[in-house]
mmCIF file of N, CA and C in Angstrom:
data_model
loop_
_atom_site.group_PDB
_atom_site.id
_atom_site.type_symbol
_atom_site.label_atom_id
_atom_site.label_comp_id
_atom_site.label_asym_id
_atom_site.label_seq_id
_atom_site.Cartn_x
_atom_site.Cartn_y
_atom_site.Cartn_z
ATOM 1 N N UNK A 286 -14.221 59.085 -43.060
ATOM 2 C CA UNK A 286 -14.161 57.694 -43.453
ATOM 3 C C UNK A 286 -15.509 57.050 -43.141
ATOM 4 N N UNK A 287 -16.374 56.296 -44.363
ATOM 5 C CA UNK A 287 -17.541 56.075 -44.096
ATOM 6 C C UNK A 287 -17.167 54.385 -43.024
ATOM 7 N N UNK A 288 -18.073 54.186 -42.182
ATOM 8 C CA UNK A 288 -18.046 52.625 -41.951
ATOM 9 C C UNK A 288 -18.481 51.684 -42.576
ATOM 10 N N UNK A 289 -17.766 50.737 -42.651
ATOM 11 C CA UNK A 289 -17.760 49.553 -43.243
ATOM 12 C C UNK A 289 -19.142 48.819 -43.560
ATOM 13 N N UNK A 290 -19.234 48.330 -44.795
ATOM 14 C CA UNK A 290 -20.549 47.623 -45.104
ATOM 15 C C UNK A 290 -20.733 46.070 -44.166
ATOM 16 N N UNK A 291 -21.869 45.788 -44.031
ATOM 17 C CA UNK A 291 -22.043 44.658 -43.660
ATOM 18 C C UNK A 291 -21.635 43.562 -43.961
ATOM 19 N N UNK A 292 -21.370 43.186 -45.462
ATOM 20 C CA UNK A 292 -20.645 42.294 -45.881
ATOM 21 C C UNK A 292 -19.028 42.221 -45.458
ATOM 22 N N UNK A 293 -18.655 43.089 -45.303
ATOM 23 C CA UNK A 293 -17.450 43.725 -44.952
ATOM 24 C C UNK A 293 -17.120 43.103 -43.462
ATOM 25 N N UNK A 294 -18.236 43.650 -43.106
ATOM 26 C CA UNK A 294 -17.960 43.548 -41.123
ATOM 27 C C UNK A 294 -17.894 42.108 -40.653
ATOM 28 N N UNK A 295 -18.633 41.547 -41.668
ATOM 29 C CA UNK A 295 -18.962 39.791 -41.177
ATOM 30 C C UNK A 295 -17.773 39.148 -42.200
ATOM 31 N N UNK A 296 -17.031 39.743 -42.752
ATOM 32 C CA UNK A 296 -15.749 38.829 -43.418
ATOM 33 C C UNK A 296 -14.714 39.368 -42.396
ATOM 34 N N UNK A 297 -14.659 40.424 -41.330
ATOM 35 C CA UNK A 297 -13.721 40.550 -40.829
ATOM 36 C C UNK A 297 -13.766 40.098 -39.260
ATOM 37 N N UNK A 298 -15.158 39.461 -38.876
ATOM 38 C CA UNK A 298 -15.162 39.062 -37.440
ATOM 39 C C UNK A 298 -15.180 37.411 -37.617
ATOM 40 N N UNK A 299 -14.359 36.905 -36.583
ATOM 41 C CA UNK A 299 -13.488 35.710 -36.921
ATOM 42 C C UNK A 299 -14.753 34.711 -37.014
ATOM 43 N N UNK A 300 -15.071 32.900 -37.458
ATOM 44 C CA UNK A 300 -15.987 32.403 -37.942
ATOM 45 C C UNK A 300 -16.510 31.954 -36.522
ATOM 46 N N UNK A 301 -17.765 31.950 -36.202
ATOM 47 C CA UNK A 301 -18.393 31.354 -35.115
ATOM 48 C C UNK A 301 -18.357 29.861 -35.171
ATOM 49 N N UNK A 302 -18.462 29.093 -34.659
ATOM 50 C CA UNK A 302 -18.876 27.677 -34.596
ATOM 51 C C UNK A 302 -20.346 26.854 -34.167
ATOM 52 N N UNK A 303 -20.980 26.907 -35.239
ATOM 53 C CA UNK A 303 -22.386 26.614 -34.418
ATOM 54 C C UNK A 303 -22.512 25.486 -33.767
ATOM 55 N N UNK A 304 -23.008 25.853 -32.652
ATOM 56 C CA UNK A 304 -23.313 24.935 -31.271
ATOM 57 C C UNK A 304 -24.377 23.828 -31.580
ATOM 58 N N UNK A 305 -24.075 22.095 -31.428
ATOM 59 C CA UNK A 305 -24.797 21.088 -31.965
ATOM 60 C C UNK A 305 -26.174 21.048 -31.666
ATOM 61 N N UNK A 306 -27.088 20.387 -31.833
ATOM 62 C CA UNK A 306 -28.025 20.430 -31.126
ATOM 63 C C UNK A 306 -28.408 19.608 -29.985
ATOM 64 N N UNK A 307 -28.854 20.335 -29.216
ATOM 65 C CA UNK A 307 -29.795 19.445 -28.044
ATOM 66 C C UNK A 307 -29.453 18.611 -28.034
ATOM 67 N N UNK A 308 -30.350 17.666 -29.265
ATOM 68 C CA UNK A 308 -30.266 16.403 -29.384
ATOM 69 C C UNK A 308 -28.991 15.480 -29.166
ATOM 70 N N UNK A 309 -28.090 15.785 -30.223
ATOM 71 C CA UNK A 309 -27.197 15.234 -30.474
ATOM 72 C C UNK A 309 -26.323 15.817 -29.420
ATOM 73 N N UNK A 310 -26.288 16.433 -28.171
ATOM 74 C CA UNK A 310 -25.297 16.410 -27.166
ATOM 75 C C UNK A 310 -26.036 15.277 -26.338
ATOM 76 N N UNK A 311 -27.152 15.567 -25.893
ATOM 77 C CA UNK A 311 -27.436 14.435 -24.894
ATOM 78 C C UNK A 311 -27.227 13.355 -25.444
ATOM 79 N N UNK A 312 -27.542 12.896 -26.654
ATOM 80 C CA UNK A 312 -27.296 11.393 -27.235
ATOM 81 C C UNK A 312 -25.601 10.852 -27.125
ATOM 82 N N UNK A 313 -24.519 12.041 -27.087
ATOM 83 C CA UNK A 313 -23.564 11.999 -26.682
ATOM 84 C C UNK A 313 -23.070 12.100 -25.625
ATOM 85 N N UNK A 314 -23.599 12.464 -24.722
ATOM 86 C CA UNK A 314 -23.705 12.375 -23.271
ATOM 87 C C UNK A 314 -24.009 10.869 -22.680
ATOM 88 N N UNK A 315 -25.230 10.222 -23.070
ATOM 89 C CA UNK A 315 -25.646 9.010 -22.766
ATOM 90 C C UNK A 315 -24.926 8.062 -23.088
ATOM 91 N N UNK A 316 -24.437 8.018 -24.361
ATOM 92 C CA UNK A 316 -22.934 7.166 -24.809
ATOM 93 C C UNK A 316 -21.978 7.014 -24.345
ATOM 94 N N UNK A 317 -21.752 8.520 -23.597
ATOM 95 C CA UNK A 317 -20.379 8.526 -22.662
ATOM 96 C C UNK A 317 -20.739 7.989 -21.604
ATOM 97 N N UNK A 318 -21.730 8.436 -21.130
ATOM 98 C CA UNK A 318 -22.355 7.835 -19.332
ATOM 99 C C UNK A 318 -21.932 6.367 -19.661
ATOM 100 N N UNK A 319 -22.781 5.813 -20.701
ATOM 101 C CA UNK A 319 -22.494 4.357 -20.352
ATOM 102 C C UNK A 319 -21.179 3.959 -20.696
ATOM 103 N N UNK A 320 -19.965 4.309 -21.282
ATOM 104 C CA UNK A 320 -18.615 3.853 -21.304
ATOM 105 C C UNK A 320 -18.141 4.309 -19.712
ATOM 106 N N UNK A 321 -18.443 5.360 -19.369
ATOM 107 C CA UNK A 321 -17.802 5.609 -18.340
ATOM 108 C C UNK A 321 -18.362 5.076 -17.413
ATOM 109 N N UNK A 322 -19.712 4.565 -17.349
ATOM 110 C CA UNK A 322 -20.043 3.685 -16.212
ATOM 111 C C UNK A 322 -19.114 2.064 -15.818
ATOM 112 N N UNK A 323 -18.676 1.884 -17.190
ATOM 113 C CA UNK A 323 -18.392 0.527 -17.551
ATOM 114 C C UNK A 323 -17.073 0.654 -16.717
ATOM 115 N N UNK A 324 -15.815 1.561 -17.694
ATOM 116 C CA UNK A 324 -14.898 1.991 -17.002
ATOM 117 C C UNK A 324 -14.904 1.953 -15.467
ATOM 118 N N UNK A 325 -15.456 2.731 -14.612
ATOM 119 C CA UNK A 325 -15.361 2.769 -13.298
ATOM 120 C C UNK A 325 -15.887 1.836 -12.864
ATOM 121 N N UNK A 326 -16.984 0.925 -12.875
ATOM 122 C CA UNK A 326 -16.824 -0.542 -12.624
ATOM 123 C C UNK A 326 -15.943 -1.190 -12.859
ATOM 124 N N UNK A 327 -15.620 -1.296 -13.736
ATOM 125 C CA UNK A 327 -14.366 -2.334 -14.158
ATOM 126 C C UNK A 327 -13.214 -1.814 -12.892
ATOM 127 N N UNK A 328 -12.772 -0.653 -12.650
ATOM 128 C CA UNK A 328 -11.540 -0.207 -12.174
ATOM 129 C C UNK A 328 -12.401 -0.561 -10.561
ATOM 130 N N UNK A 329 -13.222 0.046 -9.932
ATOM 131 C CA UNK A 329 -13.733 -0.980 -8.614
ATOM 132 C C UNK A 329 -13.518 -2.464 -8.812
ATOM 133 N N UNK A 330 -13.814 -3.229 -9.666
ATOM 134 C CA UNK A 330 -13.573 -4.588 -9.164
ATOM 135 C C UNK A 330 -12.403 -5.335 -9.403
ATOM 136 N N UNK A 331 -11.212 -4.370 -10.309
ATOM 137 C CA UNK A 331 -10.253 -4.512 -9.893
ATOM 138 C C UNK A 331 -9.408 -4.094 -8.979
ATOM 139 N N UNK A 332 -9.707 -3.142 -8.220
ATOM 140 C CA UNK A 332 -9.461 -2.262 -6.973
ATOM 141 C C UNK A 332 -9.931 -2.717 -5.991
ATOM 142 N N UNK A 333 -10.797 -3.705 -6.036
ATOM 143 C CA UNK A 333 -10.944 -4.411 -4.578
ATOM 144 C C UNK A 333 -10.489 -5.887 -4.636
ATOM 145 N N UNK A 334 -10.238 -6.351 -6.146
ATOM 146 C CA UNK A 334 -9.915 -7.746 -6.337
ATOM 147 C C UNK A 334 -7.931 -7.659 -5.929
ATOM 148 N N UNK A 335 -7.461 -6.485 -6.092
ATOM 149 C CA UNK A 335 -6.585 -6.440 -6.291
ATOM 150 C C UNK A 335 -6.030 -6.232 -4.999
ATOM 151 N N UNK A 336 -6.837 -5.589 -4.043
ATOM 152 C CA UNK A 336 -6.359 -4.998 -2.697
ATOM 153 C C UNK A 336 -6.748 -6.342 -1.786
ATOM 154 N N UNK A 337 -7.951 -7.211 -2.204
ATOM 155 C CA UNK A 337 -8.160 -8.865 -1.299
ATOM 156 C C UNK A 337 -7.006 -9.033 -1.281
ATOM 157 N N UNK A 338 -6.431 -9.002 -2.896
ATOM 158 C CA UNK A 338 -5.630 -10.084 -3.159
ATOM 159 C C UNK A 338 -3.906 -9.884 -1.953
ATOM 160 N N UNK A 339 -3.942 -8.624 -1.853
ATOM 161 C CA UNK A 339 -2.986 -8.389 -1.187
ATOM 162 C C UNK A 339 -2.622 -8.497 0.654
ATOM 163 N N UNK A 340 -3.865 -8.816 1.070
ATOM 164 C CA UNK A 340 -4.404 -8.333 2.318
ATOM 165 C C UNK A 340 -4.012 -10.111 2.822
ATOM 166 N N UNK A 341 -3.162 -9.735 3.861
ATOM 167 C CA UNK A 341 -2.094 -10.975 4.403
ATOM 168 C C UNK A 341 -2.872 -11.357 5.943
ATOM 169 N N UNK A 342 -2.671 -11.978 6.400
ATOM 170 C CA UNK A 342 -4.017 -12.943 7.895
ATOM 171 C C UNK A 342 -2.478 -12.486 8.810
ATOM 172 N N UNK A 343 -3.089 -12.001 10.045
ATOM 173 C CA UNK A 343 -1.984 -11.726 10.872
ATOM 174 C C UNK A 343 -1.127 -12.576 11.078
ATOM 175 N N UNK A 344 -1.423 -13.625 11.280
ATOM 176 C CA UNK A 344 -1.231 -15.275 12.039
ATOM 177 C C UNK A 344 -0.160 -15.165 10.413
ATOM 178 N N UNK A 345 -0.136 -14.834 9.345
ATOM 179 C CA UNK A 345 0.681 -15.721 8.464
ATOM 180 C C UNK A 345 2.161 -14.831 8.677
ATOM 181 N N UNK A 346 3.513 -15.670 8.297
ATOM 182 C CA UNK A 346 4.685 -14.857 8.342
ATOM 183 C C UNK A 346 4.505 -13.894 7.367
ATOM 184 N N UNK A 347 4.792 -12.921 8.112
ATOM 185 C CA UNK A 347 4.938 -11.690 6.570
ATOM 186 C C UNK A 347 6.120 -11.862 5.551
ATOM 187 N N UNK A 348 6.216 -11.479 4.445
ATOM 188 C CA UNK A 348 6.868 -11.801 3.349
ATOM 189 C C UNK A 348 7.639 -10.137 2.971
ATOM 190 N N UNK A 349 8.092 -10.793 2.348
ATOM 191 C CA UNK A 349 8.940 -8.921 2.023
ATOM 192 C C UNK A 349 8.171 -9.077 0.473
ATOM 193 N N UNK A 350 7.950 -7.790 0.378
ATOM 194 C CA UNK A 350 7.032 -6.883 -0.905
ATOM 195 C C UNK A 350 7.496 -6.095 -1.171
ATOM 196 N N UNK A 351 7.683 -6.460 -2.319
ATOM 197 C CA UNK A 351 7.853 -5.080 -3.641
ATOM 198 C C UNK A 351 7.293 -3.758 -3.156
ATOM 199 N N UNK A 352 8.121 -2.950 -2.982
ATOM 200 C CA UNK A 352 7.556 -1.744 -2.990
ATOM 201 C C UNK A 352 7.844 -0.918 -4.004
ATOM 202 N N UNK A 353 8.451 -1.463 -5.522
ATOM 203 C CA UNK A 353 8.427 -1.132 -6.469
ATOM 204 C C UNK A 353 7.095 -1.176 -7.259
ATOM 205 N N UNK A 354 6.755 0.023 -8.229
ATOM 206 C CA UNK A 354 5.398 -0.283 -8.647
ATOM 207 C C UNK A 354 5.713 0.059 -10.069
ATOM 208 N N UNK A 355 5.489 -0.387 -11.148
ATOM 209 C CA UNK A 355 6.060 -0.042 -12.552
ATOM 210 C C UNK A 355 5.350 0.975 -12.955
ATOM 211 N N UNK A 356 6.366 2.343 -13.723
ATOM 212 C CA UNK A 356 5.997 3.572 -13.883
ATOM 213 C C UNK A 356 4.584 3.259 -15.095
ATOM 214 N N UNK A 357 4.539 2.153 -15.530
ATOM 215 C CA UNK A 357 3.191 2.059 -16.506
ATOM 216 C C UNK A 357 2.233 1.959 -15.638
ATOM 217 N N UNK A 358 2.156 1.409 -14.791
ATOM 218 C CA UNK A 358 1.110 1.397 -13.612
ATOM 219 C C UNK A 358 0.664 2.519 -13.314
ATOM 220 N N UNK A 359 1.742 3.296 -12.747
ATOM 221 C CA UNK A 359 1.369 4.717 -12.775
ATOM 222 C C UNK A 359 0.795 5.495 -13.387
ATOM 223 N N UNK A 360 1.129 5.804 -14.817
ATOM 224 C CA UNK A 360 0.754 6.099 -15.792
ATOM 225 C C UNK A 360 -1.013 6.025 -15.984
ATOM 226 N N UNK A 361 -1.267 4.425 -15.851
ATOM 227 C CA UNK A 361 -2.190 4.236 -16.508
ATOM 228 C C UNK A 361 -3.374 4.679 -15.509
ATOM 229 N N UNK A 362 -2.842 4.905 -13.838
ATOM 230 C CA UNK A 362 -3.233 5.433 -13.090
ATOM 231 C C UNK A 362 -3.986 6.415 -12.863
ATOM 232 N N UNK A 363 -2.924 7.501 -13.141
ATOM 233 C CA UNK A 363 -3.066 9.092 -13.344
ATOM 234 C C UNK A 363 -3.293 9.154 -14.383
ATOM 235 N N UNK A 364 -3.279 8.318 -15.467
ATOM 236 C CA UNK A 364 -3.111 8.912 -16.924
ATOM 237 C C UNK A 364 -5.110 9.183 -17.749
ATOM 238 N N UNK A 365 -5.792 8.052 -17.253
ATOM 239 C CA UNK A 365 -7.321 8.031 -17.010
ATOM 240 C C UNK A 365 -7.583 9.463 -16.648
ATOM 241 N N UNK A 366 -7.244 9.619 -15.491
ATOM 242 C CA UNK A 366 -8.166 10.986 -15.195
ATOM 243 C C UNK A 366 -7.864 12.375 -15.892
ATOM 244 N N UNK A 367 -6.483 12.432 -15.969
ATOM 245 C CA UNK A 367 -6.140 13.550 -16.653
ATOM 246 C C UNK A 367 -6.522 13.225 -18.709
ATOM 247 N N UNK A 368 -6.791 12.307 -18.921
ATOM 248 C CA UNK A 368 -7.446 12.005 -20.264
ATOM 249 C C UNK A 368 -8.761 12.523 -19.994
ATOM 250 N N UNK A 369 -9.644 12.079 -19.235
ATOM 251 C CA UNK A 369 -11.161 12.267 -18.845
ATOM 252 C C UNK A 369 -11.052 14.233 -18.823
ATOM 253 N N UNK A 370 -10.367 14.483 -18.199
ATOM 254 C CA UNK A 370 -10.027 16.294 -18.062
ATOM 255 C C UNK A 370 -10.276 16.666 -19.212
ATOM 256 N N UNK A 371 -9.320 16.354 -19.982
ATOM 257 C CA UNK A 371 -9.154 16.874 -21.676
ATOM 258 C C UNK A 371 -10.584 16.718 -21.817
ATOM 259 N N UNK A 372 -10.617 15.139 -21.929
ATOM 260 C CA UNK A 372 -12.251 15.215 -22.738
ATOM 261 C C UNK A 372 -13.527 16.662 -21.979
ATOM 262 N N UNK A 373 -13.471 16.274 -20.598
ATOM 263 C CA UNK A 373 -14.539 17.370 -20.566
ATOM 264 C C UNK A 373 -13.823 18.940 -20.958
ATOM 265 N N UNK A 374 -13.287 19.159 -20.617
ATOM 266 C CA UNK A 374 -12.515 20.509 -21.983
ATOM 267 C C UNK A 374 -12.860 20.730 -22.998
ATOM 268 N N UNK A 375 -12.435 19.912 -23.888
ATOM 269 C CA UNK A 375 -13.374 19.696 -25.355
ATOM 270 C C UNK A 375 -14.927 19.836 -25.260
ATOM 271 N N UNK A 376 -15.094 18.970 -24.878
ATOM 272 C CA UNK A 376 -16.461 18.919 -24.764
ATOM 273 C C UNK A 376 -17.396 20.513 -24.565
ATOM 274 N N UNK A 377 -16.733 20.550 -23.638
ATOM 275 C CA UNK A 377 -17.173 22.169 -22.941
ATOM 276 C C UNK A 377 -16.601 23.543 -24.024
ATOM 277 N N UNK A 378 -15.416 23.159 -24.958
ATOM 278 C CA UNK A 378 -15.575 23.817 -25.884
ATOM 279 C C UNK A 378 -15.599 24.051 -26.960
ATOM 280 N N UNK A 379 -16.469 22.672 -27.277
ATOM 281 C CA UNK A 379 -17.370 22.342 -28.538
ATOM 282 C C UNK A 379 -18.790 22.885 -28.146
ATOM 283 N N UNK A 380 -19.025 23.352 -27.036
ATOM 284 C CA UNK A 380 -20.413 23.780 -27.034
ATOM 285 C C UNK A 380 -21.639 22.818 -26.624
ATOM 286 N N UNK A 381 -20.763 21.908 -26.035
ATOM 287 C CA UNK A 381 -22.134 20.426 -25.419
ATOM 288 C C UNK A 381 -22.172 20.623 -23.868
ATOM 289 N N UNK A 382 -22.423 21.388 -23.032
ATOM 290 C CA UNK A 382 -22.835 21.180 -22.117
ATOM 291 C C UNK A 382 -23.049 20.499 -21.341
ATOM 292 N N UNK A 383 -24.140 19.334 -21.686
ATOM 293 C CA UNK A 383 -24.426 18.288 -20.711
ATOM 294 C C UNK A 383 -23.401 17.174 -21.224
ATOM 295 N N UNK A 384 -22.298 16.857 -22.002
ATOM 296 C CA UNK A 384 -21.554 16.423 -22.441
ATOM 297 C C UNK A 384 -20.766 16.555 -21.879
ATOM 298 N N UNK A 385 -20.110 17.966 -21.338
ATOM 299 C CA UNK A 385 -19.091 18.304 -20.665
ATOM 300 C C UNK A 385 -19.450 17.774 -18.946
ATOM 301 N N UNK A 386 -20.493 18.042 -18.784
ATOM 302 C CA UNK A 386 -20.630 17.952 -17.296
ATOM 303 C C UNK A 386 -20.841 16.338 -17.109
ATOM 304 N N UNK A 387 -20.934 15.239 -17.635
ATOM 305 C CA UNK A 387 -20.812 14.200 -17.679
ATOM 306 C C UNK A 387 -19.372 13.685 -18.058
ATOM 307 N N UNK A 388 -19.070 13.790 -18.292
ATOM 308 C CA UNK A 388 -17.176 13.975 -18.732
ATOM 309 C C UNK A 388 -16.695 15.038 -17.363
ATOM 310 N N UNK A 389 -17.268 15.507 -17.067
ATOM 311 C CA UNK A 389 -16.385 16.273 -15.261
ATOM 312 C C UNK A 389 -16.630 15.601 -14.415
ATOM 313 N N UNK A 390 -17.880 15.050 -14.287
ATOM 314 C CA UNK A 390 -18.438 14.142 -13.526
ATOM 315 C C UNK A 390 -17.461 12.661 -13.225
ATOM 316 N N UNK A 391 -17.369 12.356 -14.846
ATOM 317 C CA UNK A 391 -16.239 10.943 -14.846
ATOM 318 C C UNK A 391 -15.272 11.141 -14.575
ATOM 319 N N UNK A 392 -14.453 12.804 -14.610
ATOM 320 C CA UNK A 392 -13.005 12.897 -14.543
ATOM 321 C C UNK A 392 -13.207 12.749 -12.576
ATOM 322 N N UNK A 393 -14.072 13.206 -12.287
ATOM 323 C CA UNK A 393 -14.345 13.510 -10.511
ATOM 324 C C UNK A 393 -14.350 11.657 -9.798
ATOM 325 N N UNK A 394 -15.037 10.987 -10.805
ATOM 326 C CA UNK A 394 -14.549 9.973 -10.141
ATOM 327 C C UNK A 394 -13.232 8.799 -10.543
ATOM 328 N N UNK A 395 -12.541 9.710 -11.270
ATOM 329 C CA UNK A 395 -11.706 8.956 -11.916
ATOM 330 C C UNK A 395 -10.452 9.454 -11.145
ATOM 331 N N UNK A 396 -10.895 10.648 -10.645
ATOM 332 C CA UNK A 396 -9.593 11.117 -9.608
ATOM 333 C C UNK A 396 -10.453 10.508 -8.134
ATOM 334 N N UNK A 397 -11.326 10.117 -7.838
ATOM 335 C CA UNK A 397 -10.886 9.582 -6.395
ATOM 336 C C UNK A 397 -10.894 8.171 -6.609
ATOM 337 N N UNK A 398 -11.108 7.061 -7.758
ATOM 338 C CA UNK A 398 -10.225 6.277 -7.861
ATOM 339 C C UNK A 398 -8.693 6.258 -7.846
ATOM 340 N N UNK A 399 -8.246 7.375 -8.547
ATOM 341 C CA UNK A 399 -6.627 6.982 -8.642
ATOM 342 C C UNK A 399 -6.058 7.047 -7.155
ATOM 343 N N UNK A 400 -6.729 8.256 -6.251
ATOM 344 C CA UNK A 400 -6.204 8.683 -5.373
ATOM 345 C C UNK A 400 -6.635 6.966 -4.589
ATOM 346 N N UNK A 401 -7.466 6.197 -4.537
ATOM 347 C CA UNK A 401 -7.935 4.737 -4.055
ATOM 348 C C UNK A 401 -7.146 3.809 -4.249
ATOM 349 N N UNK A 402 -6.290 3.836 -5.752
ATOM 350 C CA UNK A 402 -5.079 3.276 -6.167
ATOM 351 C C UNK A 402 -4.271 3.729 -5.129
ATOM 352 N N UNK A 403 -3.811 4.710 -5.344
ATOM 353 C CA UNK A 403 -2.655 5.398 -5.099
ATOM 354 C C UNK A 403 -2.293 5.030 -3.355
ATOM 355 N N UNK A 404 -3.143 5.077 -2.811
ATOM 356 C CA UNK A 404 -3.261 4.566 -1.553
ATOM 357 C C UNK A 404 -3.208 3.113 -1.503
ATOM 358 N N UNK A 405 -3.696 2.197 -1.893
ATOM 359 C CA UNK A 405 -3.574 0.820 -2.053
ATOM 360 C C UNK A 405 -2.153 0.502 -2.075
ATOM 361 N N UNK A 406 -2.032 0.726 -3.646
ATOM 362 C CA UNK A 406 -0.178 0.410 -3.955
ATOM 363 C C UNK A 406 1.247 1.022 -3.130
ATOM 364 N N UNK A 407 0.432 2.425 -2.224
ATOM 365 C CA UNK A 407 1.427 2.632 -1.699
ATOM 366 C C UNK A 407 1.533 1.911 -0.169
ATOM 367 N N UNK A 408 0.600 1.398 0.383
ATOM 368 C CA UNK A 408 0.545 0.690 1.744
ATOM 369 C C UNK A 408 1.026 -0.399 1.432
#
């Protein structure tokens, strides 16, 4: 049995995906940096506006508090970082590199915000 022609061999090995360029990952990288910069600011100054807001003067009578927290809260909590995951996933296997590692980077601080939440709302 002779082996297969070249034309042959490249219709039977599955299609590659060519990897973007350079360019256009970092330019996508920098786009993300700055949403995700925005994002995690925003979630600090509501994470400390939110934790003032809670923080009671010894001297005052304490009050009884909700220690109910609405499962959307939650959600929107945990739900950020494990979104940010996916994205660097993708990212990483679309072939962008510095795309991905900026998207791991955001998911890294998007989990020690929640865990910052998570501690807040539960004290």
């Amino acid at each position: 049995m002779a082996p297969p022609r070249a034309d042959e061999q490249d219709a039977l090995a599955p299609p590659r995906r060519e990897r973007p360029s350079r360019l256009i990952d970092v330019a996508v990288a920098l786009l993300l940096l700055v949403a995700d910069a925005v994002i995690v600011v925003v979630a600090v100054v509501l994470l400390v506006a939110v934790g003032l807001g809670t923080v009671h003067a010894p001297s005052s009578p304490s009050t009884a508090r909700s220690s109910d927290t609405p499962v959307l809260t939650w959600l929107v909590i945990w739900g950020v970082p494990a979104v940010a995951a996916v994205g660097a996933v993708v990212h990483a296997r679309l072939r962008m590199p510095v795309t991905a590692v900026v998207q791991g980077l955001f998911t890294l601080a998007c989990t020690v915000l929640a865990i910052a939440w998570t501690r807040m709302l539960l004290s």
